[in-house]
CSV table of C-alpha atoms in Angstrom, one decimal:
chain,number,residue,atom,x,y,z
A,1,UNK,CA,189.5,-121.7,-152.2
A,2,UNK,CA,189.4,-121.6,-155.9
A,3,UNK,CA,188.0,-125.1,-155.9
A,4,UNK,CA,184.7,-124.0,-154.4
A,5,UNK,CA,182.2,-122.1,-156.5
A,6,UNK,CA,181.2,-118.7,-155.0
A,7,UNK,CA,181.7,-119.2,-151.3
A,8,UNK,CA,180.4,-116.3,-149.2
A,9,UNK,CA,176.9,-116.4,-147.8
A,10,UNK,CA,176.6,-120.2,-148.2
A,11,UNK,CA,179.6,-121.2,-146.1
A,12,UNK,CA,178.5,-119.5,-142.9
A,13,UNK,CA,175.6,-121.7,-141.6
A,14,UNK,CA,175.9,-125.4,-142.4
A,15,UNK,CA,172.1,-125.9,-142.7
A,16,UNK,CA,172.1,-123.7,-145.9
A,17,UNK,CA,172.6,-125.3,-149.3
A,18,UNK,CA,174.6,-123.4,-151.9
A,19,UNK,CA,172.7,-122.9,-155.2
A,20,UNK,CA,174.6,-125.9,-156.7
A,21,UNK,CA,173.5,-128.1,-153.8
A,22,UNK,CA,176.5,-128.2,-151.6
A,23,UNK,CA,177.1,-127.8,-147.9
A,24,UNK,CA,180.4,-125.9,-147.7
A,25,UNK,CA,180.9,-126.4,-143.9
A,26,UNK,CA,180.8,-130.1,-144.5
A,27,UNK,CA,183.4,-129.8,-147.3
A,28,UNK,CA,185.6,-127.6,-145.1
A,29,UNK,CA,185.4,-130.3,-142.4
A,30,UNK,CA,186.6,-132.8,-145.0
A,31,UNK,CA,189.6,-130.5,-145.6
A,32,UNK,CA,190.5,-130.9,-141.9
A,33,UNK,CA,190.6,-134.6,-142.4
A,34,UNK,CA,192.7,-134.3,-145.5
A,35,UNK,CA,195.3,-132.4,-143.4
A,36,UNK,CA,195.2,-135.0,-140.6
A,37,UNK,CA,197.8,-137.7,-140.0
A,38,UNK,CA,197.5,-140.9,-142.0
A,39,UNK,CA,195.7,-143.9,-140.6
A,40,UNK,CA,194.7,-147.1,-142.3
A,41,UNK,CA,192.5,-150.2,-141.9
A,42,UNK,CA,192.9,-153.6,-143.6
A,43,UNK,CA,190.4,-156.5,-143.4
A,44,UNK,CA,191.4,-160.0,-144.4
A,45,UNK,CA,190.4,-163.6,-143.6
A,46,UNK,CA,192.9,-163.6,-140.7
A,47,UNK,CA,191.3,-160.5,-139.1
A,48,UNK,CA,191.7,-156.8,-139.1
A,49,UNK,CA,194.6,-154.4,-138.9
A,50,UNK,CA,194.4,-150.8,-137.8
A,51,UNK,CA,197.5,-148.6,-138.1
A,52,UNK,CA,198.4,-145.0,-137.5
A,53,UNK,CA,201.5,-142.9,-138.3
A,54,UNK,CA,203.0,-141.3,-135.2
A,55,UNK,CA,204.9,-138.0,-135.2
A,56,UNK,CA,206.1,-137.2,-131.7
A,57,UNK,CA,205.8,-133.4,-131.1
A,58,UNK,CA,208.3,-133.5,-128.2
A,59,UNK,CA,211.0,-135.8,-126.9
A,60,UNK,CA,209.2,-135.8,-123.5
A,61,UNK,CA,205.9,-137.0,-124.9
A,62,UNK,CA,204.7,-140.3,-123.4
A,63,UNK,CA,205.2,-142.8,-126.3
A,64,UNK,CA,202.6,-145.2,-124.9
A,65,UNK,CA,199.8,-142.7,-125.0
A,66,UNK,CA,197.3,-143.7,-127.8
A,67,UNK,CA,195.3,-140.9,-129.4
A,68,UNK,CA,194.8,-142.2,-132.9
A,69,UNK,CA,193.6,-145.7,-132.4
A,70,UNK,CA,191.0,-146.4,-129.8
A,71,UNK,CA,189.4,-149.6,-128.5
A,72,UNK,CA,185.6,-149.5,-128.8
A,73,UNK,CA,184.8,-152.9,-127.5
A,74,UNK,CA,186.6,-156.3,-127.1
A,75,UNK,CA,186.3,-156.9,-130.9
A,76,UNK,CA,186.3,-153.4,-132.4
A,77,UNK,CA,188.8,-150.6,-132.7
A,78,UNK,CA,188.7,-147.2,-134.3
A,79,UNK,CA,191.5,-145.2,-136.1
A,80,UNK,CA,190.9,-141.5,-136.4
A,81,UNK,CA,192.2,-138.7,-138.6
A,82,UNK,CA,191.4,-135.0,-138.1
A,83,UNK,CA,190.6,-133.2,-134.9
A,84,UNK,CA,191.4,-135.6,-132.1
A,85,UNK,CA,189.2,-133.8,-129.6
A,86,UNK,CA,186.1,-134.2,-131.9
A,87,UNK,CA,187.1,-137.8,-132.4
A,88,UNK,CA,187.0,-138.5,-128.7
A,89,UNK,CA,183.4,-137.4,-128.5
A,90,UNK,CA,182.5,-139.9,-131.3
A,91,UNK,CA,184.6,-142.6,-129.8
A,92,UNK,CA,182.6,-142.2,-126.5
A,93,UNK,CA,179.4,-142.5,-128.5
A,94,UNK,CA,180.6,-145.6,-130.2
A,95,UNK,CA,181.6,-147.2,-126.9
A,96,UNK,CA,178.2,-146.5,-125.5
A,97,UNK,CA,176.4,-147.9,-128.6
A,98,UNK,CA,178.6,-151.1,-128.3
A,99,UNK,CA,177.6,-151.7,-124.7
A,100,UNK,CA,173.9,-150.8,-125.2
A,101,UNK,CA,173.8,-153.3,-128.1
A,102,UNK,CA,175.1,-156.0,-125.7
A,103,UNK,CA,172.5,-155.0,-123.0
A,104,UNK,CA,169.7,-155.1,-125.6
A,105,UNK,CA,170.5,-158.2,-127.6
A,106,UNK,CA,173.1,-160.1,-125.5
A,107,UNK,CA,175.5,-160.1,-128.4
A,108,UNK,CA,178.5,-158.0,-129.5
A,109,UNK,CA,177.6,-155.2,-131.9
A,110,UNK,CA,178.3,-155.6,-135.6
A,111,UNK,CA,181.0,-153.3,-137.0
A,112,UNK,CA,178.6,-152.1,-139.7
A,113,UNK,CA,175.9,-151.3,-137.2
A,114,UNK,CA,178.3,-149.4,-135.0
A,115,UNK,CA,179.7,-147.3,-137.9
A,116,UNK,CA,176.1,-146.4,-139.0
A,117,UNK,CA,175.2,-145.3,-135.5
A,118,UNK,CA,178.3,-143.0,-135.4
A,119,UNK,CA,177.4,-141.8,-138.9
A,120,UNK,CA,173.9,-141.0,-137.6
A,121,UNK,CA,175.4,-138.7,-134.9
A,122,UNK,CA,177.7,-137.1,-137.5
A,123,UNK,CA,174.8,-136.4,-139.8
A,124,UNK,CA,172.9,-134.6,-137.1
A,125,UNK,CA,175.7,-132.1,-136.9
A,126,UNK,CA,175.3,-131.3,-140.7
A,127,UNK,CA,171.6,-130.5,-140.3
A,128,UNK,CA,171.0,-128.8,-136.9
A,129,UNK,CA,171.5,-125.1,-136.4
A,130,UNK,CA,174.2,-123.6,-134.2
A,131,UNK,CA,176.6,-126.5,-134.4
A,132,UNK,CA,179.5,-127.4,-136.7
A,133,UNK,CA,180.3,-130.8,-138.3
A,134,UNK,CA,182.8,-133.1,-136.7
A,135,UNK,CA,186.3,-132.4,-138.2
A,136,UNK,CA,187.2,-136.1,-138.2
A,137,UNK,CA,187.0,-139.3,-140.2
A,138,UNK,CA,187.0,-142.6,-138.5
A,139,UNK,CA,188.0,-146.1,-139.7
A,140,UNK,CA,186.2,-148.7,-137.7
A,141,UNK,CA,187.7,-152.2,-137.8
A,142,UNK,CA,186.6,-155.3,-136.1
A,143,UNK,CA,185.7,-158.9,-136.2
A,144,UNK,CA,182.0,-159.8,-135.9
A,145,UNK,CA,179.6,-162.7,-136.8
A,146,UNK,CA,180.3,-162.1,-140.5
A,147,UNK,CA,184.1,-162.0,-140.2
A,148,UNK,CA,186.6,-159.1,-140.4
A,149,UNK,CA,185.1,-155.8,-141.3
A,150,UNK,CA,186.5,-152.3,-142.1
A,151,UNK,CA,184.3,-149.3,-142.5
A,152,UNK,CA,184.9,-145.6,-142.8
A,153,UNK,CA,182.7,-142.7,-141.8
A,154,UNK,CA,183.3,-139.0,-142.6
A,155,UNK,CA,182.1,-135.6,-141.4
A,156,UNK,CA,179.0,-135.8,-143.6
A,157,UNK,CA,177.9,-139.0,-141.7
A,158,UNK,CA,178.4,-141.1,-144.8
A,159,UNK,CA,179.6,-144.6,-144.2
A,160,UNK,CA,181.4,-147.1,-146.6
A,161,UNK,CA,182.7,-150.6,-146.3
A,162,UNK,CA,186.2,-151.5,-147.5
A,163,UNK,CA,188.7,-154.4,-147.8
A,164,UNK,CA,191.4,-151.8,-147.1
A,165,UNK,CA,191.3,-148.0,-146.7
A,166,UNK,CA,193.3,-145.0,-145.6
A,167,UNK,CA,192.5,-141.5,-144.5
A,168,UNK,CA,194.5,-138.4,-143.8
A,169,UNK,CA,197.3,-136.5,-145.5
A,170,UNK,CA,199.1,-139.5,-147.0
A,171,UNK,CA,196.0,-141.4,-147.8
A,172,UNK,CA,196.4,-141.1,-151.6
A,173,UNK,CA,199.8,-142.7,-151.5
A,174,UNK,CA,198.8,-145.4,-149.1
A,175,UNK,CA,195.7,-146.2,-151.1
A,176,UNK,CA,197.8,-146.8,-154.2
A,177,UNK,CA,200.0,-149.2,-152.2
A,178,UNK,CA,196.9,-151.0,-150.8
A,179,UNK,CA,195.3,-151.3,-154.2
A,180,UNK,CA,198.5,-152.7,-155.7
A,181,UNK,CA,199.3,-155.2,-153.0
A,182,UNK,CA,196.0,-156.2,-151.2
A,183,UNK,CA,195.2,-159.9,-151.7
A,184,UNK,CA,191.8,-161.4,-150.8
A,185,UNK,CA,193.3,-164.4,-149.0
A,186,UNK,CA,195.9,-162.6,-146.9
A,187,UNK,CA,196.8,-163.8,-143.4
A,188,UNK,CA,196.9,-161.4,-140.5
A,189,UNK,CA,200.8,-161.3,-140.6
A,190,UNK,CA,200.8,-160.4,-144.2
A,191,UNK,CA,198.3,-157.6,-143.6
A,192,UNK,CA,200.5,-156.1,-140.9
A,193,UNK,CA,203.5,-156.3,-143.2
A,194,UNK,CA,201.3,-154.5,-145.9
A,195,UNK,CA,200.5,-151.8,-143.3
A,196,UNK,CA,204.2,-151.3,-142.6
A,197,UNK,CA,204.9,-151.2,-146.4
A,198,UNK,CA,202.3,-148.4,-146.7
A,199,UNK,CA,204.0,-146.4,-143.9
A,200,UNK,CA,207.4,-146.9,-145.5
A,201,UNK,CA,206.1,-144.7,-148.4
A,202,UNK,CA,204.9,-141.8,-146.3
A,203,UNK,CA,207.0,-141.6,-143.2
A,204,UNK,CA,210.0,-139.4,-143.6
A,205,UNK,CA,213.5,-140.7,-142.7
A,206,UNK,CA,214.2,-144.2,-141.4
A,207,UNK,CA,211.2,-146.4,-140.6
A,208,UNK,CA,211.2,-147.1,-136.9
A,209,UNK,CA,208.7,-148.8,-134.6
A,210,UNK,CA,208.1,-145.6,-132.6
A,211,UNK,CA,206.9,-143.8,-135.8
A,212,UNK,CA,203.7,-145.9,-136.0
A,213,UNK,CA,201.1,-147.6,-133.9
A,214,UNK,CA,199.5,-150.9,-135.0
A,215,UNK,CA,196.5,-152.8,-133.6
A,216,UNK,CA,195.3,-156.2,-134.7
A,217,UNK,CA,192.0,-157.9,-134.2
A,218,UNK,CA,192.6,-161.6,-135.1
A,219,UNK,CA,189.6,-163.6,-136.5
A,220,UNK,CA,190.2,-166.5,-134.0
A,221,UNK,CA,190.4,-164.5,-130.7
A,222,UNK,CA,188.3,-161.5,-131.8
A,223,UNK,CA,190.3,-159.4,-129.3
A,224,UNK,CA,191.7,-155.9,-129.8
A,225,UNK,CA,195.5,-156.4,-129.5
A,226,UNK,CA,198.1,-153.7,-129.5
A,227,UNK,CA,201.4,-154.6,-131.1
A,228,UNK,CA,204.5,-153.7,-129.0
A,229,UNK,CA,207.6,-151.9,-130.5
A,230,UNK,CA,209.4,-155.3,-130.5
A,231,UNK,CA,206.6,-156.8,-132.6
A,232,UNK,CA,206.7,-153.8,-134.9
A,233,UNK,CA,210.5,-154.1,-135.3
A,234,UNK,CA,209.9,-157.7,-136.4
A,235,UNK,CA,207.3,-156.7,-139.0
A,236,UNK,CA,209.6,-153.9,-140.3
A,237,UNK,CA,212.3,-156.6,-140.8
A,238,UNK,CA,209.8,-158.9,-142.5
A,239,UNK,CA,208.8,-156.1,-144.9
A,240,UNK,CA,212.4,-155.9,-145.8
A,241,UNK,CA,212.7,-152.2,-145.0
A,242,UNK,CA,215.3,-151.1,-142.6
B,1,UNK,CA,156.8,-167.4,-108.1
B,2,UNK,CA,153.5,-167.5,-106.3
B,3,UNK,CA,150.3,-169.2,-107.4
B,4,UNK,CA,148.9,-165.8,-108.6
B,5,UNK,CA,151.2,-165.8,-111.5
B,6,UNK,CA,150.5,-169.3,-112.7
B,7,UNK,CA,148.5,-169.0,-115.8
B,8,UNK,CA,146.0,-171.6,-116.9
B,9,UNK,CA,147.4,-173.4,-120.0
B,10,UNK,CA,149.8,-176.0,-121.2
B,11,UNK,CA,152.6,-174.8,-123.4
B,12,UNK,CA,155.6,-176.9,-124.5
B,13,UNK,CA,158.9,-176.3,-126.3
B,14,UNK,CA,161.3,-179.0,-127.5
B,15,UNK,CA,164.6,-178.6,-129.3
B,16,UNK,CA,165.2,-181.4,-131.8
B,17,UNK,CA,168.0,-182.0,-134.3
B,18,UNK,CA,167.9,-179.0,-136.6
B,19,UNK,CA,164.3,-178.2,-135.6
B,20,UNK,CA,162.2,-176.8,-132.8
B,21,UNK,CA,158.7,-177.7,-131.8
B,22,UNK,CA,156.5,-175.3,-130.0
B,23,UNK,CA,153.0,-176.3,-128.8
B,24,UNK,CA,150.1,-174.9,-126.9
B,25,UNK,CA,146.6,-176.1,-126.2
B,26,UNK,CA,143.6,-174.0,-127.4
B,27,UNK,CA,141.6,-173.4,-124.2
B,28,UNK,CA,141.1,-169.9,-122.9
B,29,UNK,CA,139.5,-169.9,-119.5
B,30,UNK,CA,138.2,-167.2,-117.2
B,31,UNK,CA,138.0,-169.0,-113.9
B,32,UNK,CA,135.5,-171.9,-114.4
B,33,UNK,CA,134.2,-170.4,-117.7
B,34,UNK,CA,135.8,-171.6,-120.9
B,35,UNK,CA,136.0,-168.3,-122.7
B,36,UNK,CA,137.2,-169.8,-126.0
B,37,UNK,CA,138.0,-173.2,-127.5
B,38,UNK,CA,140.1,-171.7,-130.3
B,39,UNK,CA,142.6,-169.5,-128.5
B,40,UNK,CA,146.0,-169.4,-130.3
B,41,UNK,CA,149.0,-169.2,-128.0
B,42,UNK,CA,151.8,-170.1,-130.5
B,43,UNK,CA,153.2,-167.3,-132.6
B,44,UNK,CA,155.5,-166.9,-135.6
B,45,UNK,CA,158.1,-164.2,-134.8
B,46,UNK,CA,160.4,-164.4,-137.8
B,47,UNK,CA,160.9,-167.1,-140.5
B,48,UNK,CA,163.1,-169.1,-138.1
B,49,UNK,CA,161.8,-168.0,-134.7
B,50,UNK,CA,158.6,-168.6,-132.9
B,51,UNK,CA,157.2,-168.1,-129.4
B,52,UNK,CA,154.6,-170.0,-127.3
B,53,UNK,CA,153.0,-168.5,-124.2
B,54,UNK,CA,150.9,-169.3,-121.2
B,55,UNK,CA,149.1,-166.5,-119.3
B,56,UNK,CA,146.8,-163.6,-120.1
B,57,UNK,CA,146.0,-163.6,-123.8
B,58,UNK,CA,146.2,-159.8,-124.2
B,59,UNK,CA,149.7,-159.6,-122.6
B,60,UNK,CA,151.1,-162.4,-124.8
B,61,UNK,CA,149.7,-160.9,-127.9
B,62,UNK,CA,151.1,-157.4,-127.1
B,63,UNK,CA,154.5,-158.9,-126.1
B,64,UNK,CA,154.8,-161.0,-129.2
B,65,UNK,CA,153.7,-158.1,-131.5
B,66,UNK,CA,156.5,-156.0,-130.1
B,67,UNK,CA,159.0,-158.9,-130.5
B,68,UNK,CA,157.9,-159.3,-134.1
B,69,UNK,CA,158.3,-155.5,-134.8
B,70,UNK,CA,161.7,-155.3,-133.2
B,71,UNK,CA,163.0,-158.4,-134.9
B,72,UNK,CA,162.1,-156.9,-138.2
B,73,UNK,CA,163.8,-153.7,-137.4
B,74,UNK,CA,166.9,-155.6,-136.2
B,75,UNK,CA,167.0,-157.5,-139.5
B,76,UNK,CA,166.8,-154.3,-141.5
B,77,UNK,CA,169.4,-152.6,-139.4
B,78,UNK,CA,171.9,-155.5,-139.1
B,79,UNK,CA,171.3,-157.0,-142.6
B,80,UNK,CA,171.1,-160.4,-141.1
B,81,UNK,CA,168.6,-162.6,-139.2
B,82,UNK,CA,168.2,-162.0,-135.5
B,83,UNK,CA,169.5,-164.9,-133.3
B,84,UNK,CA,167.1,-166.8,-131.0
B,85,UNK,CA,169.1,-165.6,-128.1
B,86,UNK,CA,168.9,-161.9,-129.1
B,87,UNK,CA,165.2,-162.2,-129.7
B,88,UNK,CA,164.7,-163.8,-126.3
B,89,UNK,CA,166.9,-161.2,-124.6
B,90,UNK,CA,165.0,-158.5,-126.2
B,91,UNK,CA,161.7,-159.8,-124.8
B,92,UNK,CA,163.4,-160.2,-121.4
B,93,UNK,CA,164.2,-156.4,-121.4
B,94,UNK,CA,160.6,-155.5,-122.1
B,95,UNK,CA,159.5,-157.9,-119.3
B,96,UNK,CA,162.1,-156.5,-116.8
B,97,UNK,CA,161.1,-152.9,-117.5
B,98,UNK,CA,157.6,-153.9,-116.3
B,99,UNK,CA,159.0,-155.6,-113.2
B,100,UNK,CA,156.6,-153.9,-110.8
B,101,UNK,CA,153.5,-154.2,-113.0
B,102,UNK,CA,154.4,-157.2,-115.1
B,103,UNK,CA,153.0,-158.8,-118.2
B,104,UNK,CA,151.3,-162.0,-116.8
B,105,UNK,CA,153.0,-164.4,-119.3
B,106,UNK,CA,155.4,-167.3,-119.3
B,107,UNK,CA,157.0,-167.5,-122.7
B,108,UNK,CA,159.0,-170.1,-124.5
B,109,UNK,CA,161.1,-168.6,-127.4
B,110,UNK,CA,162.4,-171.1,-129.8
B,111,UNK,CA,164.1,-171.3,-133.2
B,112,UNK,CA,166.9,-172.4,-135.5
B,113,UNK,CA,169.9,-170.2,-136.1
B,114,UNK,CA,173.8,-170.4,-136.4
B,115,UNK,CA,174.0,-171.9,-132.9
B,116,UNK,CA,171.6,-174.7,-133.9
B,117,UNK,CA,168.2,-175.3,-132.5
B,118,UNK,CA,167.6,-173.6,-129.1
B,119,UNK,CA,164.8,-172.7,-126.8
B,120,UNK,CA,164.7,-170.1,-124.0
B,121,UNK,CA,162.2,-170.0,-121.2
B,122,UNK,CA,161.2,-166.5,-119.9
B,123,UNK,CA,159.3,-165.9,-116.6
B,124,UNK,CA,157.0,-162.9,-116.1
B,125,UNK,CA,159.9,-160.8,-114.8
B,126,UNK,CA,162.3,-161.5,-117.7
B,127,UNK,CA,164.7,-164.2,-116.7
B,128,UNK,CA,166.2,-165.9,-119.8
B,129,UNK,CA,166.9,-169.6,-119.3
B,130,UNK,CA,168.3,-171.8,-122.2
B,131,UNK,CA,167.1,-175.4,-122.3
B,132,UNK,CA,166.5,-178.4,-124.5
B,133,UNK,CA,162.9,-178.9,-123.5
B,134,UNK,CA,160.4,-177.0,-121.4
B,135,UNK,CA,156.8,-176.8,-120.3
B,136,UNK,CA,155.0,-173.8,-118.7
B,137,UNK,CA,151.5,-173.1,-117.5
B,138,UNK,CA,149.1,-174.9,-115.2
B,139,UNK,CA,149.6,-178.2,-117.0
B,140,UNK,CA,153.4,-177.9,-116.9
B,141,UNK,CA,153.9,-180.3,-114.0
B,142,UNK,CA,152.1,-183.1,-115.9
B,143,UNK,CA,153.7,-182.4,-119.3
B,144,UNK,CA,157.3,-182.0,-117.9
B,145,UNK,CA,157.1,-185.5,-116.4
B,146,UNK,CA,156.5,-187.0,-119.8
B,147,UNK,CA,159.2,-184.9,-121.5
B,148,UNK,CA,161.7,-185.6,-118.7
B,149,UNK,CA,161.2,-189.4,-119.1
B,150,UNK,CA,161.2,-189.7,-122.8
B,151,UNK,CA,163.3,-186.7,-124.2
B,152,UNK,CA,166.4,-187.8,-126.2
B,153,UNK,CA,169.2,-185.4,-127.3
B,154,UNK,CA,169.3,-185.0,-131.1
B,155,UNK,CA,165.9,-186.6,-131.7
B,156,UNK,CA,164.5,-185.7,-135.1
B,157,UNK,CA,161.4,-183.6,-135.8
B,158,UNK,CA,159.0,-186.6,-136.1
B,159,UNK,CA,160.3,-188.2,-132.8
B,160,UNK,CA,160.0,-184.8,-131.2
B,161,UNK,CA,156.4,-184.3,-132.5
B,162,UNK,CA,155.4,-187.7,-131.1
B,163,UNK,CA,156.9,-186.7,-127.7
B,164,UNK,CA,155.2,-183.3,-127.6
B,165,UNK,CA,151.8,-184.8,-128.5
B,166,UNK,CA,152.2,-187.5,-125.8
B,167,UNK,CA,153.0,-184.8,-123.2
B,168,UNK,CA,150.1,-182.7,-124.3
B,169,UNK,CA,147.7,-185.5,-124.1
B,170,UNK,CA,148.7,-186.3,-120.5
B,171,UNK,CA,148.3,-182.6,-119.5
B,172,UNK,CA,145.0,-182.1,-121.3
B,173,UNK,CA,143.6,-185.2,-119.7
B,174,UNK,CA,144.3,-184.1,-116.1
B,175,UNK,CA,144.5,-180.3,-116.1
B,176,UNK,CA,141.1,-178.6,-116.2
B,177,UNK,CA,142.4,-175.3,-117.5
B,178,UNK,CA,143.8,-176.9,-120.6
B,179,UNK,CA,142.0,-178.6,-123.5
B,180,UNK,CA,140.2,-178.3,-126.8
B,181,UNK,CA,143.1,-179.4,-129.0
B,182,UNK,CA,146.7,-178.3,-129.7
B,183,UNK,CA,148.4,-175.8,-132.0
B,184,UNK,CA,151.9,-176.8,-133.2
B,185,UNK,CA,154.7,-174.6,-134.6
B,186,UNK,CA,157.3,-176.7,-136.4
B,187,UNK,CA,160.4,-174.6,-137.0
B,188,UNK,CA,163.1,-175.8,-139.3
B,189,UNK,CA,165.9,-173.9,-141.3
B,190,UNK,CA,163.5,-173.9,-144.3
B,191,UNK,CA,160.8,-172.0,-142.4
B,192,UNK,CA,157.8,-172.5,-140.0
B,193,UNK,CA,155.0,-175.0,-140.5
B,194,UNK,CA,151.8,-174.7,-138.4
B,195,UNK,CA,149.6,-177.6,-137.5
B,196,UNK,CA,146.4,-178.0,-135.4
B,197,UNK,CA,145.3,-181.2,-133.7
B,198,UNK,CA,141.9,-181.8,-132.2
B,199,UNK,CA,141.7,-184.2,-129.3
């Protein structure tokens, strides 16, 4: 806790600013995200890639159960890091916003609009009394009228747009790889290979398909598509890691 | 749709190549009394979308004012222009909410967006019907006959304007609830031009 100046009275209620203008509960929530598992999002002309590292806690766990990447609408997915129970609440909100946009305007919601709506909900939980912030960051990725988009929200409700981004425990390492290897004119296949290369740096032991989950949203179909383990094995081979 | 909903007016919308023309005559009648000879029933909504109505003046003004406000909010929120379809759908939601105590309006929403030039016809209960040309109001039967016979796909703005004026002239000559000139809204990707004709 040495990094925070004088915690104490100002880290109890989130609606109270510390004398140097900080909200400690929000910063603690960000710590939760920093300890979460690593997920990433990449936007390119070919579409969007969302990827999550998987660490099975038991041999009997159902490997098909997805709890880090969620489908929000046909054309949008969300990758989460932090408390997955908190994330599910925000994912439910996001799904409702997506459908309500369709009912109101007869068109699929923009990724940016959706991320801002979820950010609005997160912000409420940094200002109201008797609640705590969401201990989760979310990467929203999807293809809308303006092409492939990746945005990230955090517990403060802030919202940023990225070409490629990562959150969670291994995010610093992954961001270094992304910054070094991201190219503006990448195809979707190249972007998936890049995601695999990122995980190669953070996953312990041999890189295997069951240690990650990847979803793509291609620009042409605009459909959320899960990659199978066979697909992933192919991409691992393409990345030249085995 | 029974006679009680048929509002006294002639309002026309025509989709041309890269342009939309909306037109309405200027007469406002309360039964046999001509209340106004300068009523305006065509409205700008955004820089690329307009609406033209037939029906009760108060209802159309309130409806279009809401459409304008929400289109502006949409553009601020989404950082892009609202599509003609989205704007029409939005009005349709307002109309459908008032299903049991409806706004007495028939509306033609038209404009130019990524999809090209489109018009949508909305009845008082909120149906949204896309079309290439349309006429609503008490003069619609007369005007639509002229449009039906002479409308050509991909006509340019000038050809469309000639067609709209011809249809208007026919309707105004034979429909007693319509008259006193025509207001035109010429919508192109460069913006909206308004014209008024006296005949």
